[in-house]
Amino acid sequence: MKKLMSDEVRSMKTMAGMMVMMAGIGTAAWAQAPATAVMSPATAEAAQVAQPQAPATNAAAPVNPFPPVNLKNFTADSPTTAEVNAYLKQLWGFDDDRIWSVAAIVKTQAPGVARVIVFTTEKSHPDKVSRSEFFITPDGKHAIAGGVIDFGPTPYAERRALMKQAVDGPAEGAASKDLLMVLFADFLNGRSKDAQEVASNLVKDIPQARLVVEYLPADGSAYAFHAAAEGECVRKLKGDAAFFAYGQAIYNTQKGLTPTTLQAALDAAVVAAGADAKSVDACSATPETKAVVEASIALAAKAGVDAAPVLVVNGRVLPPVDVPYDMLKRVVAYQAQLDGISVKVQPTLTNLK
């Protein structure tokens, strides 16, 4: 899973949200798929399913707005159309308005690499069809769409298992790890401040969710590492609630922080959290505390997370500050549903009229 996170998030930002919004990788509507002379037996049966695909919650099949499927455009031995559809339902199933059609799964000049072309549109605007294209690696576990991302009918299972087993950071929300949200954050990163607010709101709006914060200070920043180490000491001395109070105090003064004013700001945050500044400062310099922060950084690397902030929800990598909140909440609830968890989603109070 090395380096998957940044590519997944980058795909989401730069290609209309490959992992969340996924309106289409590219915007060339009605572009023709490449014709090939021979259809692979492995994809022939699956390719017979020419009706548009949509989330399973839709009762009525939509009118087909897509070009007819040409079976000559299915030459790769894998993946099958059914496997691609299963993957896309993982990505897009939260959106009842989206429909799609797999137009081609073809061999490429790279051995074992398949090119997949998908048409997408919305039931409310069937005249606006987009063309998406990505490549599947020979192992069948990864897709390349502006970067390497997870692929398969359960693409997030491996990372979910890793998170459930390894996360040990400060937490809030539900006691169960069934719906586990892991926020990789950097106290000195302005986007992490926004991400913390979003994640805390998700916990309020989805009571079944448990939020765990893991430290991911910026590469090479001794200041960010020190801020994380002091946060770990606050937690060790005063508990998880104090840690969150410490973090919020730092976030509130972030704009005025400089290398000269940092320690004073950290001391003030420690006091605001109810701990002793001198004790925390001494604790932060110990090998044991540094090892905790380093273990968190190592966990991020193992999960493919290489920059903060990132929210990992049951293994699914999400950018917490680059997606509208209501959509993000829908994706979290949908991921819970995929994992067999019945969630009770509270209204987003800030949006109520």
Short mmCIF file of C-alpha atoms in Angstrom, two decimals:
data_model
loop_
_atom_site.label_atom_id
_atom_site.label_comp_id
_atom_site.label_asym_id
_atom_site.label_seq_id
_atom_site.Cartn_x
_atom_site.Cartn_y
_atom_site.Cartn_z
CA MET A 1 0.00 0.00 0.00
CA LYS A 2 3.03 2.30 -0.11
CA LYS A 3 2.30 5.80 -1.41
CA LEU A 4 -1.31 5.00 -2.30
CA MET A 5 -2.77 7.78 -0.18
CA SER A 6 -1.35 10.78 -1.96
CA ASP A 7 -2.30 9.33 -5.33
CA GLU A 8 -5.83 8.53 -4.20
CA VAL A 9 -6.33 12.01 -2.79
CA ARG A 10 -4.66 13.61 -5.81
CA SER A 11 -6.98 11.65 -8.08
CA MET A 12 -9.92 12.92 -6.08
CA LYS A 13 -8.83 16.54 -6.41
CA THR A 14 -7.56 16.67 -9.97
CA MET A 15 -9.89 14.27 -11.80
CA ALA A 16 -13.29 15.29 -10.46
CA GLY A 17 -12.92 13.11 -7.42
CA MET A 18 -11.88 9.61 -8.49
CA MET A 19 -12.47 8.30 -4.97
CA VAL A 20 -15.45 10.38 -3.90
CA MET A 21 -17.19 12.44 -6.57
CA MET A 22 -15.74 10.57 -9.55
CA ALA A 23 -17.81 12.40 -12.12
CA GLY A 24 -15.39 11.08 -14.71
CA ILE A 25 -11.66 10.81 -15.27
CA GLY A 26 -11.50 13.23 -18.14
CA THR A 27 -14.32 15.16 -19.74
CA ALA A 28 -14.44 14.05 -23.38
CA ALA A 29 -18.11 13.15 -23.66
CA TRP A 30 -19.16 10.33 -25.93
CA ALA A 31 -15.58 9.54 -26.94
CA GLN A 32 -15.34 6.26 -28.78
CA ALA A 33 -13.62 3.27 -27.17
CA PRO A 34 -10.87 1.62 -29.19
CA ALA A 35 -12.04 -1.20 -31.41
CA THR A 36 -10.21 -4.53 -31.29
CA ALA A 37 -10.74 -7.64 -33.34
CA VAL A 38 -10.91 -10.35 -30.67
CA MET A 39 -12.93 -10.52 -27.47
CA SER A 40 -11.45 -12.32 -24.48
CA PRO A 41 -13.46 -15.31 -23.18
CA ALA A 42 -12.82 -14.09 -19.64
CA THR A 43 -14.79 -10.89 -20.27
CA ALA A 44 -17.29 -12.05 -22.86
CA GLU A 45 -19.98 -13.22 -20.46
CA ALA A 46 -19.69 -10.18 -18.20
CA ALA A 47 -19.77 -7.84 -21.17
CA GLN A 48 -23.27 -9.04 -22.04
CA VAL A 49 -24.56 -6.83 -19.22
CA ALA A 50 -25.07 -3.67 -21.23
CA GLN A 51 -27.58 -1.88 -19.00
CA PRO A 52 -26.35 1.19 -17.11
CA GLN A 53 -25.13 0.44 -13.61
CA ALA A 54 -26.28 2.38 -10.57
CA PRO A 55 -26.32 2.07 -6.78
CA ALA A 56 -28.23 -0.98 -5.54
CA THR A 57 -30.76 1.22 -3.74
CA ASN A 58 -32.33 2.32 -7.02
CA ALA A 59 -35.51 0.40 -7.69
CA ALA A 60 -36.05 1.32 -11.35
CA ALA A 61 -33.47 0.84 -14.10
CA PRO A 62 -32.80 4.14 -15.87
CA VAL A 63 -33.18 4.65 -19.60
CA ASN A 64 -29.87 3.85 -21.23
CA PRO A 65 -28.22 7.13 -22.29
CA PHE A 66 -24.95 5.50 -23.34
CA PRO A 67 -23.61 4.30 -26.70
CA PRO A 68 -24.19 0.60 -27.39
CA VAL A 69 -21.60 -1.70 -25.87
CA ASN A 70 -19.31 -3.14 -28.53
CA LEU A 71 -18.13 -6.58 -27.43
CA LYS A 72 -15.05 -6.21 -29.64
CA ASN A 73 -13.78 -3.72 -27.05
CA PHE A 74 -13.33 -6.45 -24.39
CA THR A 75 -10.01 -8.17 -25.04
CA ALA A 76 -8.30 -8.27 -21.64
CA ASP A 77 -8.32 -11.48 -19.66
CA SER A 78 -9.01 -9.49 -16.49
CA PRO A 79 -10.71 -7.69 -14.90
CA THR A 80 -14.20 -8.69 -15.93
CA THR A 81 -17.02 -6.21 -16.41
CA ALA A 82 -18.63 -7.54 -13.26
CA GLU A 83 -15.44 -6.84 -11.28
CA VAL A 84 -15.22 -3.30 -12.63
CA ASN A 85 -18.88 -2.68 -11.77
CA ALA A 86 -18.36 -4.04 -8.25
CA TYR A 87 -15.45 -1.65 -7.80
CA LEU A 88 -17.35 1.34 -9.14
CA LYS A 89 -20.26 0.59 -6.81
CA GLN A 90 -17.81 0.82 -3.93
CA LEU A 91 -16.78 4.26 -5.19
CA TRP A 92 -20.05 5.70 -6.43
CA GLY A 93 -22.79 3.80 -4.62
CA PHE A 94 -23.45 6.66 -2.22
CA ASP A 95 -24.79 8.75 -5.15
CA ASP A 96 -28.29 7.65 -6.19
CA ASP A 97 -28.21 9.98 -9.17
CA ARG A 98 -25.14 8.47 -10.84
CA ILE A 99 -25.25 5.80 -13.53
CA TRP A 100 -22.46 4.35 -15.63
CA SER A 101 -21.62 1.84 -18.33
CA VAL A 102 -18.37 -0.07 -18.84
CA ALA A 103 -17.49 0.58 -22.48
CA ALA A 104 -14.18 -1.23 -22.85
CA ILE A 105 -11.66 -3.46 -21.06
CA VAL A 106 -8.76 -3.88 -23.45
CA LYS A 107 -5.24 -5.19 -23.44
CA THR A 108 -2.37 -2.72 -23.60
CA GLN A 109 1.22 -3.02 -24.77
CA ALA A 110 2.25 -3.45 -21.13
CA PRO A 111 1.93 -7.16 -20.25
CA GLY A 112 -1.01 -7.82 -17.95
CA VAL A 113 -2.11 -4.18 -17.80
CA ALA A 114 -5.72 -3.57 -18.86
CA ARG A 115 -7.23 -0.29 -19.99
CA VAL A 116 -10.77 0.36 -18.73
CA ILE A 117 -13.13 2.95 -20.24
CA VAL A 118 -16.33 3.90 -18.47
CA PHE A 119 -19.12 6.29 -19.46
CA THR A 120 -20.84 8.16 -16.61
CA THR A 121 -23.76 10.51 -16.29
CA GLU A 122 -26.49 11.56 -13.89
CA LYS A 123 -30.09 10.47 -14.15
CA SER A 124 -31.12 14.09 -13.66
CA HIS A 125 -28.89 15.19 -16.60
CA PRO A 126 -28.61 12.16 -18.91
CA ASP A 127 -27.50 14.34 -21.81
CA LYS A 128 -24.20 15.13 -20.06
CA VAL A 129 -22.08 12.00 -20.49
CA SER A 130 -18.44 11.87 -19.41
CA ARG A 131 -15.72 9.42 -20.35
CA SER A 132 -13.50 7.92 -17.65
CA GLU A 133 -10.33 5.95 -18.26
CA PHE A 134 -8.01 4.07 -15.94
CA PHE A 135 -5.64 1.12 -16.01
CA ILE A 136 -5.61 -2.08 -13.93
CA THR A 137 -2.29 -3.58 -12.85
CA PRO A 138 -1.49 -7.26 -13.43
CA ASP A 139 -2.07 -8.14 -9.75
CA GLY A 140 -5.69 -6.95 -10.03
CA LYS A 141 -5.34 -4.97 -6.81
CA HIS A 142 -4.47 -1.54 -8.12
CA ALA A 143 -5.74 0.99 -10.62
CA ILE A 144 -3.75 3.79 -12.23
CA ALA A 145 -5.75 6.98 -12.66
CA GLY A 146 -3.36 9.89 -12.38
CA GLY A 147 -1.75 7.85 -9.59
CA VAL A 148 -1.91 4.37 -8.11
CA ILE A 149 -5.09 3.61 -6.17
CA ASP A 150 -6.72 0.51 -4.72
CA PHE A 151 -8.90 -1.66 -6.97
CA GLY A 152 -11.21 -4.61 -6.48
CA PRO A 153 -14.64 -5.52 -5.08
CA THR A 154 -13.41 -4.69 -1.56
CA PRO A 155 -10.56 -2.27 -2.27
CA TYR A 156 -10.21 -0.92 1.28
CA ALA A 157 -10.22 -4.17 3.27
CA GLU A 158 -6.45 -4.49 3.71
CA ARG A 159 -6.01 -0.94 4.96
CA ARG A 160 -9.06 -1.27 7.21
CA ALA A 161 -7.57 -4.33 8.89
CA LEU A 162 -4.28 -2.48 9.38
CA MET A 163 -6.01 0.49 10.99
CA LYS A 164 -8.10 -1.64 13.35
CA GLN A 165 -5.04 -3.53 14.49
CA ALA A 166 -2.48 -0.74 14.74
CA VAL A 167 -4.09 2.60 15.61
CA ASP A 168 -3.55 3.61 19.21
CA GLY A 169 -3.89 7.39 19.21
CA PRO A 170 -6.19 9.66 21.20
CA ALA A 171 -9.84 8.99 20.42
CA GLU A 172 -13.34 10.35 20.72
CA GLY A 173 -16.75 9.04 19.77
CA ALA A 174 -17.92 5.42 19.89
CA ALA A 175 -15.95 2.78 21.79
CA SER A 176 -16.22 0.24 18.97
CA LYS A 177 -13.77 0.20 16.05
CA ASP A 178 -16.40 -1.14 13.65
CA LEU A 179 -16.70 2.29 12.03
CA LEU A 180 -13.18 3.62 12.50
CA MET A 181 -12.13 7.05 11.28
CA VAL A 182 -8.40 7.72 11.52
CA LEU A 183 -7.28 11.32 11.07
CA PHE A 184 -3.61 11.76 10.21
CA ALA A 185 -2.87 15.33 11.26
CA ASP A 186 -0.10 17.87 11.80
CA PHE A 187 -0.72 20.45 14.54
CA LEU A 188 1.16 23.14 12.62
CA ASN A 189 -0.72 22.54 9.37
CA GLY A 190 -3.64 24.91 8.71
CA ARG A 191 -5.56 22.29 6.76
CA SER A 192 -5.27 19.90 9.69
CA LYS A 193 -7.11 22.47 11.79
CA ASP A 194 -10.03 22.38 9.33
CA ALA A 195 -9.82 18.60 9.11
CA GLN A 196 -10.09 18.23 12.87
CA GLU A 197 -13.27 20.30 12.88
CA VAL A 198 -14.74 18.21 10.05
CA ALA A 199 -13.82 14.92 11.75
CA SER A 200 -15.29 16.03 15.09
CA ASN A 201 -18.51 17.01 13.34
CA LEU A 202 -18.67 13.60 11.68
CA VAL A 203 -18.48 11.96 15.10
CA LYS A 204 -21.40 14.10 16.27
CA ASP A 205 -23.45 13.44 13.15
CA ILE A 206 -22.66 9.70 12.99
CA PRO A 207 -22.67 8.43 16.61
CA GLN A 208 -21.45 4.95 15.61
CA ALA A 209 -18.14 6.41 14.43
CA ARG A 210 -14.94 6.37 16.46
CA LEU A 211 -12.32 8.99 15.62
CA VAL A 212 -8.63 8.32 16.32
CA VAL A 213 -5.95 10.94 15.70
CA GLU A 214 -2.52 9.82 14.54
CA TYR A 215 0.48 12.12 14.33
CA LEU A 216 1.90 12.95 10.92
CA PRO A 217 4.18 15.99 11.30
CA ALA A 218 5.54 17.46 8.11
CA ASP A 219 8.70 15.83 6.75
CA GLY A 220 11.80 17.39 8.24
CA SER A 221 9.96 19.74 10.58
CA ALA A 222 11.40 19.49 14.08
CA TYR A 223 8.79 22.01 15.22
CA ALA A 224 5.85 19.89 14.02
CA PHE A 225 7.40 16.78 15.57
CA HIS A 226 7.87 18.60 18.88
CA ALA A 227 4.24 19.80 18.85
CA ALA A 228 3.11 16.21 18.28
CA ALA A 229 5.37 14.94 21.08
CA GLU A 230 3.93 17.47 23.52
CA GLY A 231 0.43 16.42 22.48
CA GLU A 232 1.30 12.81 23.26
CA CYS A 233 2.56 13.86 26.70
CA VAL A 234 -0.62 15.81 27.43
CA ARG A 235 -2.56 12.70 26.54
CA LYS A 236 -0.33 10.51 28.70
CA LEU A 237 -0.68 12.80 31.70
CA LYS A 238 -4.26 14.00 31.39
CA GLY A 239 -6.13 11.75 28.97
CA ASP A 240 -7.70 11.93 25.52
CA ALA A 241 -10.05 14.85 26.24
CA ALA A 242 -7.07 16.95 27.33
CA PHE A 243 -5.26 16.03 24.12
CA PHE A 244 -8.12 17.38 22.02
CA ALA A 245 -8.19 20.56 24.12
CA TYR A 246 -4.44 20.95 23.58
CA GLY A 247 -4.81 20.47 19.84
CA GLN A 248 -7.62 22.99 19.59
CA ALA A 249 -5.60 25.56 21.54
CA ILE A 250 -2.73 25.21 19.07
CA TYR A 251 -5.04 25.40 16.08
CA ASN A 252 -6.56 28.60 17.49
CA THR A 253 -3.16 30.33 17.54
CA GLN A 254 -1.70 28.77 14.39
CA LYS A 255 -1.56 31.91 12.28
CA GLY A 256 0.70 33.69 14.74
CA LEU A 257 3.17 30.87 15.23
CA THR A 258 6.83 31.35 14.36
CA PRO A 259 9.87 29.34 15.46
CA THR A 260 10.42 32.03 18.10
CA THR A 261 6.90 32.01 19.51
CA LEU A 262 6.21 28.29 19.14
CA GLN A 263 7.30 27.06 22.56
CA ALA A 264 5.34 29.77 24.36
CA ALA A 265 2.27 28.83 22.31
CA LEU A 266 2.75 25.15 23.10
CA ASP A 267 3.12 25.94 26.80
CA ALA A 268 -0.10 27.94 26.71
CA ALA A 269 -1.89 25.07 24.95
CA VAL A 270 -0.62 22.62 27.57
CA VAL A 271 -1.94 24.84 30.38
CA ALA A 272 -5.27 25.24 28.56
CA ALA A 273 -5.51 21.44 28.49
CA GLY A 274 -4.98 21.29 32.25
CA ALA A 275 -1.40 19.98 32.28
CA ASP A 276 1.90 21.36 33.56
CA ALA A 277 4.04 22.95 30.86
CA LYS A 278 7.42 22.01 32.36
CA SER A 279 6.39 18.39 32.92
CA VAL A 280 5.08 18.08 29.37
CA ASP A 281 8.18 19.71 27.87
CA ALA A 282 10.43 17.27 29.75
CA CYS A 283 8.24 14.32 28.75
CA SER A 284 8.32 15.33 25.07
CA ALA A 285 12.12 14.94 24.97
CA THR A 286 12.14 11.34 26.19
CA PRO A 287 12.91 8.46 23.82
CA GLU A 288 9.61 6.80 24.77
CA THR A 289 7.54 9.78 23.63
CA LYS A 290 9.54 10.23 20.44
CA ALA A 291 9.01 6.53 19.70
CA VAL A 292 5.22 7.00 19.86
CA VAL A 293 5.31 9.80 17.30
CA GLU A 294 7.69 7.84 15.09
CA ALA A 295 5.40 4.80 15.28
CA SER A 296 2.50 6.94 14.12
CA ILE A 297 4.56 8.21 11.19
CA ALA A 298 5.53 4.63 10.34
CA LEU A 299 1.87 3.56 10.44
CA ALA A 300 1.00 6.32 8.00
CA ALA A 301 3.72 5.14 5.63
CA LYS A 302 2.53 1.55 5.85
CA ALA A 303 -0.99 2.67 5.02
CA GLY A 304 0.23 4.72 2.07
CA VAL A 305 -0.44 8.05 3.79
CA ASP A 306 2.34 10.54 3.16
CA ALA A 307 0.87 13.97 3.90
CA ALA A 308 -1.56 15.45 6.40
CA PRO A 309 -4.44 15.89 6.70
CA VAL A 310 -6.03 12.65 5.55
CA LEU A 311 -9.07 10.85 6.91
CA VAL A 312 -9.13 7.05 6.58
CA VAL A 313 -12.64 5.64 7.09
CA ASN A 314 -12.66 1.86 7.43
CA GLY A 315 -9.66 1.83 5.11
CA ARG A 316 -11.15 4.26 2.60
CA VAL A 317 -8.89 7.28 2.05
CA LEU A 318 -10.74 10.61 2.02
CA PRO A 319 -9.60 14.25 1.86
CA PRO A 320 -11.50 15.81 4.77
CA VAL A 321 -11.23 19.42 3.62
CA ASP A 322 -11.62 19.06 -0.17
CA VAL A 323 -15.12 17.59 -0.31
CA PRO A 324 -18.42 19.29 0.67
CA TYR A 325 -19.30 18.21 4.20
CA ASP A 326 -22.69 16.70 3.36
CA MET A 327 -21.13 14.61 0.60
CA LEU A 328 -18.34 13.48 2.91
CA LYS A 329 -20.90 12.43 5.50
CA ARG A 330 -22.80 10.45 2.86
CA VAL A 331 -19.60 8.66 1.83
CA VAL A 332 -18.81 7.76 5.46
CA ALA A 333 -22.34 6.43 5.99
CA TYR A 334 -22.16 4.51 2.71
CA GLN A 335 -18.84 2.94 3.64
CA ALA A 336 -20.37 1.85 6.93
CA GLN A 337 -23.23 0.27 5.00
CA LEU A 338 -20.79 -1.59 2.73
CA ASP A 339 -19.12 -2.97 5.85
CA GLY A 340 -22.41 -4.20 7.33
CA ILE A 341 -22.78 -1.41 9.90
CA SER A 342 -26.19 0.13 10.42
CA VAL A 343 -25.69 3.84 11.03
CA LYS A 344 -27.99 6.50 12.38
CA VAL A 345 -26.97 9.73 10.72
CA GLN A 346 -27.88 12.91 12.59
CA PRO A 347 -28.88 16.06 10.69
CA THR A 348 -26.12 18.51 9.88
CA LEU A 349 -27.28 21.31 12.16
CA THR A 350 -25.31 24.01 10.41
CA ASN A 351 -27.31 23.35 7.23
CA LEU A 352 -30.75 23.36 8.81
CA LYS A 353 -32.97 26.33 7.91
#
